[in-house]
Amino acid sequence: MKLILSLLIFAACGFPNNTEAQIAIATHKSVMVSELNEQELIDIFSLEESHWSNGGRIVPVELKGKSDIKSQFYALIGRSPNEIKRKRLRIVLAGDGDPPIPAKSAEEMLAKISSTPGAIGYLPLHLASADEVNVIHIIEN
């Protein structure tokens, strides 16, 4: 009986809830895009696409280092972070683009997306307030 009770308590407390496992692709409120496909996300984060359809500048925001959030994002677009970095590096070194704005945490990512016109990034869904950013895609874990 104690074992069953312990397992029930662990199941209730030990696993993240569904919203913590979800990742939001979010943009600054000024971005008038309601969705992007996988290829468009690849082009944006590799810096191959630099302007939104209305002509505004795209400003990708990227988490520094390794994280589950970053891994889930790159799994969605079907590319490795290193593959995207190589494409970015060629563009930046040629003087044709600026590297993404770095963020040290999901909270900093939210702050940078919400305060930078044209910004796009990924963050835990529970941080993506409709008052602060536009959520254009949700990644289910």
Short mmCIF file of C-alpha atoms in Angstrom, two decimals:
data_model
loop_
_atom_site.label_atom_id
_atom_site.label_comp_id
_atom_site.label_asym_id
_atom_site.label_seq_id
_atom_site.Cartn_x
_atom_site.Cartn_y
_atom_site.Cartn_z
CA MET A 1 0.00 0.00 0.00
CA LYS A 2 2.85 2.41 0.84
CA LEU A 3 4.47 1.65 -2.51
CA ILE A 4 1.29 2.45 -4.42
CA LEU A 5 0.80 5.66 -2.45
CA SER A 6 4.42 6.67 -3.08
CA LEU A 7 4.05 6.02 -6.82
CA LEU A 8 0.87 8.08 -6.96
CA ILE A 9 2.53 10.99 -5.18
CA PHE A 10 5.57 10.76 -7.49
CA ALA A 11 3.33 10.67 -10.56
CA ALA A 12 1.42 13.73 -9.37
CA CYS A 13 4.49 15.77 -8.41
CA GLY A 14 7.45 14.31 -10.27
CA PHE A 15 6.43 14.85 -13.87
CA PRO A 16 6.15 18.23 -15.57
CA ASN A 17 2.66 19.27 -16.50
CA ASN A 18 1.71 19.52 -20.15
CA THR A 19 2.23 23.27 -20.45
CA GLU A 20 5.80 23.01 -19.15
CA ALA A 21 6.59 20.44 -21.85
CA GLN A 22 5.22 22.69 -24.60
CA ILE A 23 7.40 25.15 -26.44
CA ALA A 24 6.02 28.27 -28.12
CA ILE A 25 7.44 29.87 -31.24
CA ALA A 26 6.75 33.52 -30.44
CA THR A 27 7.19 36.86 -32.15
CA HIS A 28 7.12 40.49 -31.11
CA LYS A 29 3.61 41.95 -31.16
CA SER A 30 4.50 44.06 -34.22
CA VAL A 31 5.02 40.96 -36.39
CA MET A 32 1.90 40.29 -38.44
CA VAL A 33 2.51 36.59 -39.13
CA SER A 34 0.12 33.95 -37.86
CA GLU A 35 2.15 30.87 -38.76
CA LEU A 36 5.42 29.71 -40.27
CA ASN A 37 6.30 26.36 -41.75
CA GLU A 38 9.43 24.36 -41.00
CA GLN A 39 11.38 25.70 -43.98
CA GLU A 40 10.53 29.30 -43.10
CA LEU A 41 11.83 28.74 -39.55
CA ILE A 42 15.03 27.20 -40.93
CA ASP A 43 15.51 30.18 -43.25
CA ILE A 44 14.89 32.67 -40.42
CA PHE A 45 17.20 31.06 -37.84
CA SER A 46 19.94 30.39 -40.40
CA LEU A 47 19.67 34.09 -41.42
CA GLU A 48 18.81 33.21 -45.02
CA GLU A 49 15.56 35.18 -44.63
CA SER A 50 16.00 38.65 -43.17
CA HIS A 51 12.66 40.44 -43.68
CA TRP A 52 9.04 39.76 -42.80
CA SER A 53 6.46 39.90 -45.60
CA ASN A 54 5.63 43.51 -44.66
CA GLY A 55 9.29 44.50 -45.16
CA GLY A 56 10.18 44.70 -41.47
CA ARG A 57 13.50 43.24 -40.33
CA ILE A 58 13.47 39.74 -38.80
CA VAL A 59 15.41 39.57 -35.53
CA PRO A 60 15.95 35.99 -34.32
CA VAL A 61 16.59 35.47 -30.61
CA GLU A 62 18.55 32.33 -29.65
CA LEU A 63 19.15 30.63 -26.31
CA LYS A 64 22.84 30.33 -25.50
CA GLY A 65 24.26 26.93 -24.61
CA LYS A 66 22.33 23.69 -24.43
CA SER A 67 18.78 23.32 -23.11
CA ASP A 68 15.71 21.14 -23.55
CA ILE A 69 13.86 24.10 -25.05
CA LYS A 70 16.55 24.64 -27.67
CA SER A 71 16.71 20.90 -28.42
CA GLN A 72 12.95 20.73 -28.95
CA PHE A 73 13.05 23.72 -31.29
CA TYR A 74 15.83 22.23 -33.40
CA ALA A 75 14.04 18.87 -33.47
CA LEU A 76 10.97 20.68 -34.86
CA ILE A 77 12.93 22.20 -37.73
CA GLY A 78 14.85 18.98 -38.35
CA ARG A 79 18.28 20.57 -38.21
CA SER A 80 21.09 20.51 -35.68
CA PRO A 81 22.21 23.71 -33.97
CA ASN A 82 25.67 23.26 -35.55
CA GLU A 83 24.21 23.01 -39.06
CA ILE A 84 22.28 26.26 -38.57
CA LYS A 85 25.36 27.93 -36.99
CA ARG A 86 27.48 27.06 -40.06
CA LYS A 87 24.92 28.67 -42.39
CA ARG A 88 24.69 31.72 -40.11
CA LEU A 89 28.46 32.10 -39.93
CA ARG A 90 28.78 32.27 -43.72
CA ILE A 91 26.12 35.00 -43.88
CA VAL A 92 27.55 37.02 -40.97
CA LEU A 93 31.15 36.79 -42.28
CA ALA A 94 29.98 37.92 -45.71
CA GLY A 95 28.42 40.98 -44.07
CA ASP A 96 24.93 39.98 -45.18
CA GLY A 97 23.34 39.60 -41.74
CA ASP A 98 23.67 39.95 -38.00
CA PRO A 99 23.84 36.99 -35.62
CA PRO A 100 20.77 36.25 -33.50
CA ILE A 101 20.36 38.14 -30.25
CA PRO A 102 21.60 35.81 -27.49
CA ALA A 103 19.49 35.04 -24.41
CA LYS A 104 20.84 33.34 -21.29
CA SER A 105 17.45 32.02 -20.09
CA ALA A 106 13.87 31.54 -21.21
CA GLU A 107 12.87 34.56 -19.16
CA GLU A 108 15.49 36.70 -20.90
CA MET A 109 14.32 35.28 -24.24
CA LEU A 110 10.77 36.46 -23.45
CA ALA A 111 12.02 39.92 -22.46
CA LYS A 112 14.06 40.26 -25.67
CA ILE A 113 11.26 39.04 -27.95
CA SER A 114 8.69 41.32 -26.31
CA SER A 115 10.94 44.39 -26.43
CA THR A 116 12.53 44.00 -29.89
CA PRO A 117 10.40 44.85 -32.95
CA GLY A 118 10.62 42.06 -35.53
CA ALA A 119 11.91 39.51 -33.00
CA ILE A 120 11.19 35.79 -33.10
CA GLY A 121 12.26 33.04 -30.71
CA TYR A 122 11.19 29.96 -28.78
CA LEU A 123 10.28 29.63 -25.11
CA PRO A 124 8.22 27.52 -22.71
CA LEU A 125 4.53 27.98 -23.47
CA HIS A 126 3.74 28.91 -19.87
CA LEU A 127 5.92 32.04 -20.27
CA ALA A 128 4.35 33.12 -23.56
CA SER A 129 1.73 35.62 -22.40
CA ALA A 130 -0.59 36.88 -25.15
CA ASP A 131 -0.13 40.36 -23.67
CA GLU A 132 3.61 40.28 -24.39
CA VAL A 133 4.17 38.19 -27.56
CA ASN A 134 2.35 36.54 -30.47
CA VAL A 135 2.42 32.75 -30.30
CA ILE A 136 2.56 31.43 -33.85
CA HIS A 137 3.29 27.75 -33.20
CA ILE A 138 3.25 25.33 -30.25
CA ILE A 139 5.63 22.37 -30.10
CA GLU A 140 4.17 19.46 -28.16
CA ASN A 141 6.73 17.37 -26.26
#
